[in-house]
CSV table of C-alpha atoms in Angstrom, one decimal:
chain,number,residue,atom,x,y,z
A,1,MET,CA,68.2,-38.9,-17.4
A,2,PRO,CA,65.1,-38.2,-17.0
A,3,SER,CA,64.4,-34.4,-15.4
A,4,ILE,CA,63.1,-34.1,-11.6
A,5,THR,CA,61.7,-30.6,-12.1
A,6,PRO,CA,58.2,-31.1,-11.9
A,7,ASP,CA,56.2,-30.0,-15.3
A,8,ILE,CA,54.5,-26.6,-15.1
A,9,PRO,CA,51.0,-26.6,-15.7
A,10,THR,CA,49.4,-24.7,-18.8
A,11,ILE,CA,47.8,-21.5,-17.9
A,12,ASP,CA,44.3,-21.8,-19.3
A,13,GLU,CA,42.3,-19.5,-16.8
A,14,VAL,CA,43.3,-16.5,-14.9
A,15,ALA,CA,41.7,-14.0,-12.8
A,16,GLY,CA,42.2,-10.3,-12.2
A,17,GLY,CA,42.2,-7.7,-9.8
A,18,VAL,CA,42.0,-3.8,-10.2
A,19,ASP,CA,42.6,-1.2,-7.5
A,20,THR,CA,41.0,2.0,-8.8
A,21,HIS,CA,42.7,5.4,-8.3
A,22,GLN,CA,41.7,8.7,-9.7
A,23,ASP,CA,44.5,9.3,-12.7
A,24,THR,CA,45.7,5.3,-12.6
A,25,HIS,CA,44.4,1.5,-12.1
A,26,THR,CA,47.0,-1.0,-10.7
A,27,ALA,CA,45.7,-4.0,-12.0
A,28,ALA,CA,47.3,-7.6,-10.8
A,29,VAL,CA,46.7,-11.3,-12.4
A,30,ILE,CA,46.8,-14.5,-10.6
A,31,ASP,CA,46.1,-18.0,-11.5
A,32,HIS,CA,43.9,-20.7,-10.7
A,33,VAL,CA,45.1,-21.5,-7.9
A,34,GLY,CA,45.7,-17.9,-6.1
A,35,ARG,CA,49.4,-17.3,-7.5
A,36,VAL,CA,50.5,-14.2,-8.6
A,37,LEU,CA,51.5,-14.0,-12.5
A,38,GLY,CA,52.0,-10.0,-12.4
A,39,THR,CA,51.2,-6.1,-11.4
A,40,GLU,CA,51.0,-3.4,-13.4
A,41,GLN,CA,49.7,-0.1,-13.3
A,42,PHE,CA,47.7,2.1,-16.2
A,43,PRO,CA,46.6,5.1,-16.8
A,44,ALA,CA,42.5,6.0,-16.0
A,45,ASP,CA,41.3,6.7,-19.3
A,46,THR,CA,40.3,4.4,-22.5
A,47,ALA,CA,43.3,3.7,-23.6
A,48,GLY,CA,44.7,2.8,-20.1
A,49,TYR,CA,41.7,0.6,-20.3
A,50,ALA,CA,42.0,-1.1,-23.6
A,51,ALA,CA,46.2,-1.4,-22.6
A,52,LEU,CA,45.2,-3.3,-19.1
A,53,LEU,CA,42.7,-5.5,-20.9
A,54,THR,CA,45.2,-6.5,-23.7
A,55,TRP,CA,47.8,-6.9,-20.7
A,56,MET,CA,45.5,-9.5,-18.8
A,57,ARG,CA,44.7,-11.3,-21.5
A,58,SER,CA,48.1,-11.8,-22.1
A,59,PHE,CA,48.2,-14.5,-19.6
A,60,GLY,CA,45.4,-16.5,-20.3
A,61,THR,CA,41.9,-16.3,-20.8
A,62,VAL,CA,40.4,-14.1,-18.4
A,63,ARG,CA,37.6,-16.0,-16.0
A,64,VAL,CA,36.7,-12.9,-13.7
A,65,VAL,CA,37.8,-9.4,-12.9
A,66,GLY,CA,37.5,-8.1,-9.5
A,67,ILE,CA,36.9,-4.2,-9.3
A,68,GLU,CA,37.5,-1.8,-6.1
A,69,GLY,CA,35.1,1.0,-6.4
A,70,THR,CA,33.1,0.3,-9.6
A,71,GLY,CA,30.3,2.9,-8.3
A,72,ALA,CA,33.5,5.6,-7.8
A,73,TYR,CA,37.1,5.5,-9.6
A,74,GLY,CA,36.4,2.3,-11.3
A,75,ALA,CA,32.8,3.4,-12.9
A,76,GLY,CA,35.0,3.9,-16.7
A,77,LEU,CA,37.1,1.3,-16.8
A,78,ALA,CA,33.7,-1.0,-15.4
A,79,ARG,CA,32.0,0.2,-18.6
A,80,TYR,CA,34.5,-0.8,-21.0
A,81,LEU,CA,35.1,-4.0,-19.5
A,82,ARG,CA,31.5,-4.5,-19.8
A,83,ARG,CA,31.4,-3.8,-23.3
A,84,GLN,CA,34.3,-5.9,-23.8
A,85,GLU,CA,31.6,-8.8,-22.3
A,86,MET,CA,34.0,-9.5,-19.8
A,87,ASN,CA,32.6,-10.8,-16.6
A,88,LEU,CA,33.2,-8.9,-13.8
A,89,SER,CA,32.6,-8.6,-9.9
A,90,GLU,CA,32.8,-5.5,-7.4
A,91,VAL,CA,35.0,-6.3,-4.5
A,92,ASP,CA,35.3,-4.7,-1.0
A,93,ARG,CA,38.1,-3.2,0.3
A,94,PRO,CA,40.4,-5.9,2.6
A,95,ASP,CA,39.5,-6.0,5.8
A,96,ARG,CA,41.6,-4.3,8.5
A,97,LYS,CA,43.1,-7.8,9.8
A,98,ALA,CA,44.0,-8.7,6.5
A,99,ARG,CA,45.6,-5.5,5.9
A,100,ARG,CA,47.4,-5.3,9.5
A,101,PHE,CA,48.9,-8.5,8.3
A,102,GLN,CA,49.8,-8.0,5.0
A,103,GLY,CA,50.5,-4.3,4.5
A,104,LYS,CA,49.0,-1.8,2.4
A,105,SER,CA,50.1,-1.0,-1.6
A,106,ASP,CA,48.4,-0.9,-4.6
A,107,PRO,CA,49.6,-4.2,-6.2
A,108,ILE,CA,48.7,-5.9,-2.6
A,109,ASP,CA,45.2,-4.6,-3.0
A,110,ALA,CA,44.7,-5.6,-6.9
A,111,ILE,CA,45.6,-9.1,-5.5
A,112,GLN,CA,43.4,-9.0,-2.8
A,113,ALA,CA,40.7,-8.2,-5.2
A,114,ALA,CA,42.1,-11.0,-7.9
A,115,LYS,CA,42.0,-13.6,-5.0
A,116,ALA,CA,38.1,-12.1,-3.5
A,117,ALA,CA,36.5,-12.6,-7.4
A,118,LEU,CA,38.3,-15.7,-8.1
A,119,ALA,CA,36.8,-17.2,-4.4
A,120,GLY,CA,33.7,-15.2,-4.9
A,121,GLU,CA,34.0,-13.9,-1.3
A,122,ARG,CA,33.1,-9.8,-0.7
A,123,THR,CA,32.2,-9.8,-3.8
A,124,GLY,CA,28.4,-8.7,-5.9
A,125,THR,CA,27.5,-7.6,-9.2
A,126,PRO,CA,28.1,-4.3,-10.4
A,127,LYS,CA,25.8,-1.6,-11.3
A,128,GLN,CA,25.2,-0.8,-14.8
A,129,ARG,CA,26.0,2.5,-15.4
A,130,ASP,CA,25.2,3.3,-19.0
A,131,GLY,CA,21.2,3.6,-19.0
A,132,ARG,CA,17.9,5.8,-17.7
A,133,VAL,CA,18.6,4.7,-14.0
A,134,GLU,CA,22.1,6.4,-14.3
A,135,ALA,CA,20.5,9.5,-15.9
A,136,LEU,CA,18.2,8.9,-12.9
A,137,ARG,CA,20.5,9.2,-10.2
A,138,CYS,CA,22.9,12.2,-11.8
A,139,LEU,CA,19.5,14.1,-11.7
A,140,ARG,CA,18.3,13.1,-8.0
A,141,ILE,CA,22.0,13.8,-6.9
A,142,ALA,CA,21.8,18.0,-8.2
A,143,ARG,CA,17.6,18.0,-6.9
A,144,ARG,CA,19.8,16.5,-3.3
A,145,SER,CA,21.8,19.1,-3.2
A,146,ALA,CA,19.6,21.7,-4.2
A,147,VAL,CA,17.1,20.9,-1.6
A,148,ASP,CA,19.6,20.8,1.1
A,149,GLN,CA,20.7,24.2,0.2
A,150,ARG,CA,17.4,25.5,0.4
A,151,ALA,CA,17.2,24.2,3.7
A,152,ASP,CA,20.2,25.7,5.0
A,153,ALA,CA,19.5,29.1,3.5
A,154,GLN,CA,15.7,28.9,5.5
A,155,ARG,CA,17.5,28.3,8.6
A,156,GLN,CA,20.2,31.2,8.2
A,157,ILE,CA,17.1,33.3,7.4
A,158,LYS,CA,15.5,32.4,10.6
A,159,ALA,CA,19.0,32.5,12.4
A,160,LEU,CA,19.1,36.4,11.2
A,161,ILE,CA,15.9,37.4,12.4
A,162,VAL,CA,16.5,36.2,16.1
A,163,THR,CA,19.6,38.8,16.1
A,164,ALA,CA,17.8,41.0,13.9
A,165,PRO,CA,17.3,45.0,15.7
A,166,ASP,CA,13.6,45.4,16.9
A,167,ASP,CA,11.7,46.8,14.6
A,168,LEU,CA,13.0,44.3,11.7
A,169,ARG,CA,12.4,41.0,13.7
A,170,THR,CA,9.0,42.4,14.9
A,171,GLN,CA,8.3,42.5,11.1
A,172,LEU,CA,9.0,39.3,10.2
A,173,ARG,CA,9.1,37.0,13.4
A,174,GLY,CA,6.2,34.6,13.1
A,175,LEU,CA,5.7,35.0,9.1
A,176,PRO,CA,4.6,32.0,7.3
A,177,VAL,CA,8.1,30.4,5.2
A,178,LYS,CA,6.1,31.4,1.4
A,179,LYS,CA,5.6,35.0,2.9
A,180,LEU,CA,8.9,35.4,4.6
A,181,ILE,CA,10.6,34.3,1.9
A,182,ALA,CA,8.8,36.8,-0.4
A,183,ILE,CA,9.3,39.8,2.2
A,184,CYS,CA,12.9,39.4,2.5
A,185,ALA,CA,13.6,39.0,-1.2
A,186,ALA,CA,11.9,42.5,-2.0
A,187,LEU,CA,13.9,44.1,1.0
A,188,ARG,CA,15.7,47.6,-0.5
A,189,PRO,CA,18.4,48.3,1.3
A,190,ASP,CA,21.1,51.0,0.9
A,191,PRO,CA,24.5,49.0,0.0
A,192,ALA,CA,26.2,52.7,1.1
A,193,HIS,CA,25.3,51.9,4.1
A,194,ALA,CA,26.3,48.1,4.8
A,195,GLN,CA,28.8,49.0,7.8
A,196,ASP,CA,25.6,49.6,10.1
A,197,PRO,CA,24.4,46.2,11.5
A,198,ALA,CA,20.6,46.7,10.6
A,199,THR,CA,21.1,47.4,6.6
A,200,ALA,CA,24.0,44.5,6.7
A,201,THR,CA,21.2,42.3,8.2
A,202,MET,CA,18.7,43.3,5.5
A,203,ILE,CA,21.3,43.1,2.7
A,204,ALA,CA,21.9,39.2,4.1
A,205,LEU,CA,18.8,38.5,4.4
A,206,ARG,CA,17.6,39.6,0.7
A,207,SER,CA,20.8,37.6,-0.5
A,208,LEU,CA,19.4,34.3,1.2
A,209,ALA,CA,15.8,34.9,0.2
A,210,ARG,CA,16.8,35.6,-3.4
A,211,ARG,CA,18.8,32.5,-3.0
A,212,HIS,CA,15.8,30.0,-1.5
A,213,GLN,CA,13.5,31.5,-4.3
A,214,GLN,CA,16.7,30.3,-7.0
A,215,LEU,CA,17.1,26.8,-5.6
A,216,ALA,CA,13.4,26.4,-5.0
A,217,ALA,CA,12.6,27.4,-9.5
A,218,GLU,CA,15.9,24.7,-9.6
A,219,ILE,CA,14.0,22.1,-7.8
A,220,ASN,CA,10.7,22.7,-9.4
A,221,ASP,CA,12.9,22.1,-13.2
A,222,LEU,CA,14.6,18.9,-11.8
A,223,ASP,CA,10.8,17.4,-10.8
A,224,GLU,CA,9.6,18.2,-14.0
A,225,LEU,CA,12.0,16.1,-15.4
A,226,LEU,CA,12.6,13.1,-12.7
A,227,GLU,CA,8.7,12.7,-12.8
A,228,PRO,CA,8.2,11.7,-16.7
A,229,LEU,CA,11.7,9.6,-16.0
A,230,VAL,CA,10.6,7.2,-13.2
A,231,ALA,CA,7.0,6.7,-14.6
A,232,ALA,CA,9.1,6.0,-18.0
A,233,ILE,CA,11.3,3.6,-16.3
A,234,ASN,CA,8.9,1.8,-14.3
A,235,PRO,CA,5.4,2.7,-14.1
A,236,ALA,CA,4.0,-0.2,-12.2
A,237,LEU,CA,6.2,1.4,-9.0
A,238,LEU,CA,4.5,4.8,-9.1
A,239,ALA,CA,0.9,3.1,-9.0
A,240,VAL,CA,1.7,1.5,-5.5
A,241,HIS,CA,0.3,2.7,-3.0
A,242,GLY,CA,2.4,5.1,-0.9
A,243,LEU,CA,5.1,5.7,-3.5
A,244,GLY,CA,5.8,9.4,-5.1
A,245,PRO,CA,8.1,10.0,-7.8
A,246,ASP,CA,10.7,11.1,-5.2
A,247,THR,CA,10.9,7.5,-3.0
A,248,ALA,CA,10.7,5.8,-6.4
A,249,GLY,CA,13.2,7.3,-7.7
A,250,GLN,CA,15.7,6.4,-4.9
A,251,LEU,CA,14.4,3.1,-5.1
A,252,LEU,CA,15.2,2.7,-8.5
A,253,VAL,CA,18.6,3.8,-8.3
A,254,THR,CA,19.5,1.5,-5.2
A,255,ALA,CA,18.3,-1.4,-7.3
A,256,GLY,CA,20.2,-0.1,-10.4
A,257,GLU,CA,19.6,-0.4,-14.2
A,258,ASN,CA,20.4,-4.4,-13.8
A,259,HIS,CA,18.0,-5.4,-11.3
A,260,ASP,CA,18.6,-9.1,-12.2
A,261,ARG,CA,21.8,-8.2,-9.5
A,262,LEU,CA,19.5,-9.2,-6.9
A,263,SER,CA,19.1,-12.4,-6.2
A,264,SER,CA,15.9,-12.4,-4.1
A,265,GLU,CA,13.9,-10.1,-2.2
A,266,ALA,CA,16.1,-11.0,1.1
A,267,ALA,CA,19.1,-9.3,-0.4
A,268,PHE,CA,16.8,-6.6,-1.9
A,269,ALA,CA,16.2,-5.7,2.1
A,270,MET,CA,19.5,-6.2,3.2
A,271,LEU,CA,20.5,-3.5,0.8
A,272,CYS,CA,18.2,-1.3,1.7
A,273,GLY,CA,19.4,-1.8,5.6
A,274,VAL,CA,15.6,-3.1,6.3
A,275,ALA,CA,16.8,-6.5,7.0
A,276,PRO,CA,17.2,-7.6,10.8
A,277,ILE,CA,20.7,-9.6,11.9
A,278,PRO,CA,20.8,-12.1,13.8
A,279,ALA,CA,22.8,-11.6,17.3
A,280,SER,CA,22.1,-14.7,19.2
A,281,SER,CA,24.4,-16.5,21.6
A,282,GLY,CA,24.2,-19.6,23.4
A,283,LYS,CA,20.8,-19.7,25.2
A,284,THR,CA,19.7,-15.5,23.9
A,285,HIS,CA,18.0,-15.8,20.5
A,286,ARG,CA,17.1,-12.1,19.2
A,287,HIS,CA,18.1,-10.1,16.2
A,288,ARG,CA,19.6,-6.6,16.2
A,289,LEU,CA,18.7,-3.6,14.3
A,290,ASN,CA,20.5,-3.4,10.5
A,291,ARG,CA,22.5,0.2,10.7
A,292,GLY,CA,23.9,-1.2,6.9
A,293,GLY,CA,22.7,-1.2,3.6
A,294,ASP,CA,21.8,2.5,1.6
A,295,ARG,CA,20.6,5.0,4.0
A,296,GLN,CA,18.6,7.0,1.5
A,297,ALA,CA,16.6,3.7,0.4
A,298,ASN,CA,16.3,3.2,4.2
A,299,ALA,CA,14.7,6.8,4.7
A,300,ALA,CA,12.4,5.9,1.3
A,301,LEU,CA,10.8,3.4,2.8
A,302,TYR,CA,10.1,4.8,6.6
A,303,ARG,CA,8.5,7.7,4.3
A,304,ILE,CA,6.5,5.1,2.5
A,305,ALA,CA,5.7,3.7,5.8
A,306,LEU,CA,4.5,7.0,7.0
A,307,VAL,CA,2.1,7.4,4.5
A,308,ARG,CA,0.7,4.0,4.9
A,309,LEU,CA,0.1,4.4,8.5
A,310,ARG,CA,-1.7,7.7,7.6
A,311,TRP,CA,-3.7,6.4,4.7
A,312,ASP,CA,-4.0,2.9,4.0
A,313,PRO,CA,-6.6,0.9,6.3
A,314,ARG,CA,-4.9,-2.3,6.2
A,315,THR,CA,-1.6,-0.9,7.5
A,316,ARG,CA,-3.5,1.0,10.1
A,317,ALA,CA,-5.3,-2.5,11.1
A,318,TYR,CA,-1.9,-3.9,11.3
A,319,MET,CA,-0.8,-1.4,13.7
A,320,GLU,CA,-3.4,-1.3,16.1
A,321,ARG,CA,-2.7,-5.5,15.9
A,322,ARG,CA,0.8,-5.3,16.6
A,323,THR,CA,0.6,-2.6,19.0
A,324,GLN,CA,-1.6,-5.1,21.0
A,325,ASP,CA,0.9,-7.8,21.1
A,326,GLY,CA,3.1,-5.3,22.7
A,327,LEU,CA,5.5,-3.8,20.2
A,328,SER,CA,6.3,-0.3,20.0
A,329,LYS,CA,5.7,2.1,17.0
A,330,LYS,CA,9.2,2.6,16.6
A,331,GLU,CA,9.4,-1.4,16.3
A,332,ILE,CA,5.9,-1.9,14.1
A,333,ILE,CA,7.5,0.5,11.7
A,334,ARG,CA,10.5,-1.6,11.5
A,335,CYS,CA,8.3,-4.6,10.8
A,336,LEU,CA,6.6,-3.0,7.9
A,337,LYS,CA,9.5,-1.6,6.0
A,338,ARG,CA,10.6,-5.1,5.7
A,339,TYR,CA,7.2,-6.2,4.5
A,340,ILE,CA,7.0,-3.0,1.9
A,341,ALA,CA,10.5,-3.9,0.6
A,342,ARG,CA,9.4,-7.7,0.0
A,343,GLU,CA,6.3,-6.0,-1.7
A,344,LEU,CA,8.6,-3.4,-3.8
A,345,TYR,CA,11.1,-6.1,-4.8
A,346,GLN,CA,8.3,-7.8,-6.9
A,347,VAL,CA,7.2,-4.6,-8.6
A,348,ILE,CA,10.9,-3.6,-9.4
A,349,THR,CA,11.8,-7.1,-10.5
A,350,ARG,CA,8.8,-7.6,-12.6
A,351,ASN,CA,9.8,-5.0,-15.0
A,352,ASP,CA,12.3,-4.9,-16.7
A,353,HIS,CA,13.2,-1.2,-17.7
A,354,ARG,CA,16.2,-1.3,-19.9
A,355,PRO,CA,15.5,1.1,-23.0
A,356,GLY,CA,14.7,-0.5,-26.3
A,357,ASP,CA,12.4,-3.3,-24.5
């Protein structure tokens, strides 16, 4: 008598998903229709990456691997899998509605990552983090931190001057920043009288001023590394009117080493947060401001727009024409950022800045 049990088809292709954490990665494998074949946890190191890939391949040919957090805890795993020529997708976290109904755990998140990668929903191509753009990103992190700390030190110096004794406040008040820092760094208070508020204020001012000088020297050292690196990656970008090493470096980091992952100039504009978002309903047809995307890239485009409004005749003519149309300065700058993103996308994608080419 023939069996009435249906034949289980042989699994040829599977999809993987990984929920990444600092010490461990939880992986899941599903078949081509989304059935869960298994979940497992692996250590977040090179041996764990190899074991994870071997485990996934034991279920069949791995079609795609969805990884959550390729720019953070999943960066090492993404580098390893890319070297193994695996097809990778960066997946977003599950939306709140899905988590509310399905719960939250590492295996559940890994399964959701695999399903998202298989369906191609809420996914993107991960940035490559093994080239010169990644080196540029690391140097820019150090520079931005130094700039922020230098600004904090300067604000603290001025706040101390406000409450300083009258004679010290009179001496330091209203001085240019460069001269103020030099005078405060050269103060010679007596540490033996640190219990006196005036002496303590001078000690604090000297400490903050010297910190300011050290941070300024650190920023200069980093700038000497950043400018030639940006020029080596994409010299055409520095030649564009209104761009300097700082803004050009930020846009290169935003685009990534594998800039071919940007499918269009509209995608780049959305990545930079300058693409208007449709907000129409019924008889109302309008767009709203995009508050998403890379806000550092958005700020870089804003600075470029300001420079061009000051020095570029074409931009100034555009400003006058749109002002006559009734647009405010803020609205005109938003339009300019969108146009600048379109122009810079062409410059970035025309230049293949991979090493060795």
